[in-house]
Amino acid sequence: MRAPAIVTGLSPAMSAGFARRLYDAAMQRSLLPPLTDEAPGLTANDAYAIQADLRAMHLGAGATLVGRKLGLTSKAKQVEMNVHEPIHGFLTDRMVLEPGEPLEVESLGQPRVEPEIAFLIGRDLAGPGVTSAHVLAATDAVFLALDVLDSRYRDYRFTLPDVVADNASGGRIVLGGVAASPGTLDLAEIGCLLERNGEVLSTAAGAAVLGHPARAVAWLVRSLAAGGESLRAGDVVLSGGLTAVVRVEPGDVVTASFAGLGSISLACR
Ligand code: OOG
Ligand code: MG
């Protein structure tokens, strides 16, 4: 369902036009100035309407929805990107890299990688009252994920509505490591190590994501409810980057390890 866009008067045609621009930029790997340079009055609601149009274009081209991603859920990311509220986007099958599959750097515009905790949702979750406890009870397994970002805005220059419209900089995702039952791990305490070419770049704990990654997923469900949407059994949810991002070039190998969840290495070429 589309979010209402009455406040600034973003018309359906304008929304579709912005979505088309973002879609084409992704297909052609061209880079754009932020939409808000041209439309400074764009609101977050407007941006979710554009994102919904963008999603419809991907699904219309044969992609299937496999889940959702959260963004800007950690202080590290909010400070780095200078956007101080969480956001969400969608994940499709075409974004998924199999573990061990290399990242073709040229297939994206400006790839950056970040480690995340992913949730595999076991039953439908909906409504404005959903809490972390509901999320944990509805989660079949947690995984380690790499989120391979790709902003359509040159140098990732954006404000909140821009990045929402651009599907939270969604590019590729890798799920891997060891599946764990959420009851067997304390996701707030879980430690994460991020390396590039063997050099440790950062460490973080699960608590970096809004105090507990399940809180981020609960926030997502409540936000979706406001637009008449929900999580479905089988959805994968990325709870948001824990650390600052890593830029990658051909030849780089990025490895993320989480205590209790194993590790994933992504070779870039
Ligand atoms: C926005 C995407 C945010 C995260 O985990 O914070 C995101 C960006 O940093 O370009 O995926
Ligand atoms: Mg992310």
XYZ file of C-alpha atoms and ligand atoms in Angstrom:
281
model
C 0.000 0.000 0.000
C 1.290 3.485 -0.779
C 1.975 5.936 2.001
C -0.113 9.094 1.678
C 1.717 11.949 -0.016
C -0.733 14.743 0.646
C 1.546 16.994 2.699
C 3.823 18.234 -0.050
C 1.475 17.301 -2.849
C 3.833 14.750 -4.399
C 1.605 13.518 -7.208
C 1.532 9.849 -8.244
C 3.163 10.895 -11.523
C 6.023 12.657 -9.725
C 6.510 9.694 -7.417
C 6.644 7.296 -10.371
C 9.047 9.637 -12.181
C 11.483 9.704 -9.258
C 11.215 5.925 -8.886
C 11.931 5.481 -12.610
C 15.006 7.686 -12.295
C 16.321 5.591 -9.378
C 15.499 2.330 -11.168
C 17.257 3.399 -14.360
C 20.294 4.616 -12.423
C 20.555 1.179 -10.779
C 20.274 -0.593 -14.127
C 22.808 1.682 -15.823
C 25.043 2.174 -12.761
C 24.836 5.913 -13.239
C 24.928 8.310 -10.296
C 22.380 10.963 -9.393
C 22.208 14.127 -7.326
C 19.874 13.802 -4.315
C 16.166 14.153 -5.164
C 15.883 16.761 -2.422
C 18.145 19.122 -4.414
C 15.230 19.343 -6.825
C 12.360 18.707 -4.405
C 13.451 20.100 -1.021
C 9.977 19.619 0.454
C 10.037 15.843 0.038
C 8.893 14.168 3.283
C 9.676 10.716 4.623
C 6.142 9.640 3.696
C 6.648 10.873 0.145
C 9.893 8.934 0.036
C 8.214 5.683 1.109
C 5.673 6.239 -1.680
C 8.560 6.554 -4.165
C 10.170 3.439 -2.679
C 6.870 1.554 -3.145
C 6.845 2.577 -6.810
C 10.467 1.473 -7.152
C 9.600 -1.891 -5.609
C 6.674 -2.301 -8.018
C 9.110 -1.704 -10.913
C 11.468 -4.421 -9.642
C 8.617 -6.871 -9.073
C 7.147 -5.972 -12.460
C 10.513 -6.891 -13.996
C 10.281 -10.377 -12.446
C 12.057 -9.971 -9.090
C 10.432 -11.495 -6.014
C 10.328 -10.001 -2.548
C 12.400 -12.005 -0.040
C 12.334 -9.683 2.926
C 13.273 -6.291 4.313
C 16.279 -4.338 5.433
C 16.670 -1.804 8.180
C 19.089 1.058 7.880
C 20.660 3.618 10.167
C 19.802 1.644 13.292
C 23.229 2.092 14.918
C 24.929 5.219 16.220
C 27.988 4.377 14.093
C 25.901 4.473 10.915
C 23.821 7.489 11.919
C 26.935 9.524 12.625
C 28.681 8.338 9.470
C 25.752 9.127 7.162
C 24.470 12.135 9.136
C 20.922 10.754 9.153
C 19.654 10.180 12.664
C 16.547 8.026 12.284
C 16.122 4.397 11.258
C 14.764 3.654 7.797
C 13.636 0.520 5.975
C 13.722 -0.926 2.504
C 12.918 -4.137 0.636
C 15.021 -7.156 -0.377
C 14.501 -9.124 -3.583
C 15.871 -12.441 -4.805
C 18.006 -10.574 -7.338
C 19.957 -8.908 -4.548
C 21.072 -12.198 -2.985
C 24.625 -13.476 -3.466
C 25.221 -17.085 -2.466
C 27.935 -17.640 0.151
C 31.219 -18.030 -1.735
C 29.929 -16.195 -4.799
C 32.228 -13.254 -5.575
C 31.007 -9.690 -5.775
C 31.535 -8.252 -9.236
C 32.430 -4.716 -8.228
C 31.572 -3.425 -11.701
C 28.003 -4.712 -11.336
C 27.341 -1.955 -8.793
C 27.966 1.780 -8.810
C 29.683 2.443 -5.460
C 29.685 -0.715 -3.343
C 30.288 -0.570 0.407
C 29.986 -3.499 2.786
C 28.713 -3.770 6.352
C 28.058 -6.663 8.764
C 24.580 -7.240 10.139
C 22.443 -9.669 12.105
C 19.676 -11.157 9.959
C 16.401 -12.651 11.171
C 14.525 -15.436 9.417
C 10.892 -14.801 10.337
C 8.932 -17.988 11.046
C 5.416 -16.612 11.216
C 3.551 -13.526 10.117
C 4.186 -10.476 12.275
C 1.918 -7.476 12.007
C 0.546 -4.552 13.898
C 1.342 -1.358 15.742
C 1.919 -3.106 19.100
C 4.720 -5.493 18.130
C 7.672 -5.583 20.560
C 11.088 -7.260 20.659
C 9.554 -10.194 22.533
C 7.074 -10.790 19.700
C 9.908 -10.607 17.187
C 12.052 -13.136 19.055
C 9.081 -15.481 19.462
C 8.310 -15.302 15.728
C 11.940 -15.770 14.606
C 13.021 -19.194 13.352
C 16.731 -18.416 13.161
C 19.281 -15.643 13.209
C 22.150 -15.442 10.743
C 25.160 -13.389 9.965
C 24.744 -11.178 6.893
C 26.784 -8.833 4.791
C 24.869 -5.892 3.414
C 26.494 -4.683 0.191
C 25.262 -1.128 -0.124
C 25.021 0.756 -3.386
C 23.677 4.281 -3.248
C 22.395 5.729 -6.500
C 23.501 9.150 -5.199
C 27.029 10.201 -6.022
C 29.340 9.785 -3.005
C 26.349 8.727 -0.877
C 25.307 12.356 -0.531
C 21.712 12.168 0.680
C 19.199 13.196 3.324
C 16.642 10.905 4.934
C 13.952 11.159 2.205
C 16.557 10.566 -0.513
C 17.906 7.382 1.011
C 14.411 6.082 1.804
C 13.353 6.589 -1.835
C 16.544 4.798 -2.939
C 15.593 1.654 -1.005
C 18.000 2.316 1.857
C 20.974 2.032 -0.541
C 20.133 -1.633 -1.175
C 22.583 -3.412 -3.472
C 23.359 -7.062 -2.640
C 23.150 -9.224 0.457
C 25.005 -12.328 1.556
C 23.590 -14.590 4.254
C 25.844 -17.182 5.768
C 27.710 -18.488 8.738
C 25.775 -20.690 11.115
C 22.029 -20.431 11.711
C 21.248 -20.059 15.402
C 18.017 -20.152 17.312
C 17.467 -16.690 18.812
C 16.907 -18.301 22.213
C 20.436 -19.682 22.330
C 22.282 -16.374 21.927
C 22.169 -13.008 23.612
C 21.941 -10.840 20.512
C 22.773 -7.669 22.436
C 26.049 -9.130 23.703
C 27.099 -10.872 20.527
C 30.449 -9.573 19.284
C 31.233 -8.812 15.657
C 34.606 -8.439 13.941
C 35.011 -6.890 10.494
C 38.176 -7.413 8.459
C 39.381 -6.407 5.018
C 42.316 -8.318 3.570
C 43.130 -9.651 7.025
C 43.196 -6.260 8.707
C 40.690 -5.705 11.521
C 38.690 -2.587 10.669
C 36.113 -2.561 13.427
C 34.427 -4.452 16.184
C 30.940 -3.984 17.628
C 28.322 -5.668 19.764
C 24.736 -6.484 18.780
C 23.580 -3.807 21.192
C 24.873 -1.243 18.667
C 21.566 -1.760 16.841
C 19.037 0.207 18.919
C 20.174 -1.594 22.097
C 19.104 -4.982 20.680
C 18.634 -6.037 17.047
C 15.145 -7.419 17.802
C 14.098 -3.887 18.754
C 14.990 -2.745 15.267
C 12.840 -5.485 13.758
C 9.958 -4.546 16.075
C 10.311 -0.930 14.924
C 10.156 -2.181 11.334
C 6.932 -4.115 11.952
C 5.303 -1.089 13.586
C 6.421 1.134 10.692
C 5.095 -1.329 8.136
C 1.787 -1.453 10.019
C 1.384 2.294 9.506
C 1.345 1.622 5.749
C -0.893 -1.458 5.974
C 2.007 -3.904 5.483
C 3.577 -6.640 7.600
C 6.287 -9.284 7.764
C 5.451 -12.709 6.360
C 6.674 -16.152 7.375
C 9.863 -16.773 5.412
C 10.912 -13.136 5.230
C 14.564 -12.337 5.860
C 15.163 -9.108 7.765
C 18.545 -7.387 7.968
C 18.595 -5.432 11.216
C 21.080 -2.731 10.153
C 24.829 -2.200 10.014
C 26.643 -2.417 13.339
C 29.830 -0.655 12.288
C 31.044 1.998 9.895
C 31.077 0.689 6.308
C 33.996 -0.737 4.323
C 34.644 0.453 0.769
C 35.665 -2.328 -1.582
C 37.690 -2.649 -4.763
C 38.427 -5.606 -7.003
C 40.844 -7.927 -5.194
C 39.568 -7.134 -1.700
C 38.270 -9.825 0.624
C 35.923 -8.685 3.383
C 35.259 -11.031 6.287
C 32.718 -10.593 9.059
C 32.647 -12.917 12.061
C 30.118 -12.996 14.872
C 30.624 -15.045 18.044
C 28.225 -17.969 17.781
C 27.197 -17.230 14.190
C 30.346 -18.142 12.289
C 31.782 -15.977 9.536
C 31.257 -14.894 5.935
C 33.974 -13.879 3.497
C 33.152 -11.909 0.388
C 35.728 -11.820 -2.381
C 35.495 -8.782 -4.656
C 36.656 -8.876 -8.248
C 22.117 3.845 4.052
C 21.783 2.396 4.206
C 21.759 2.011 5.616
C 22.341 0.324 7.304
O 22.472 -0.839 7.651
O 22.550 1.283 8.052
C 21.915 0.580 5.916
C 23.571 3.995 3.740
O 24.401 3.881 4.642
O 23.865 4.238 2.565
O 21.757 -0.377 5.178
Mg 22.695 -2.146 6.057
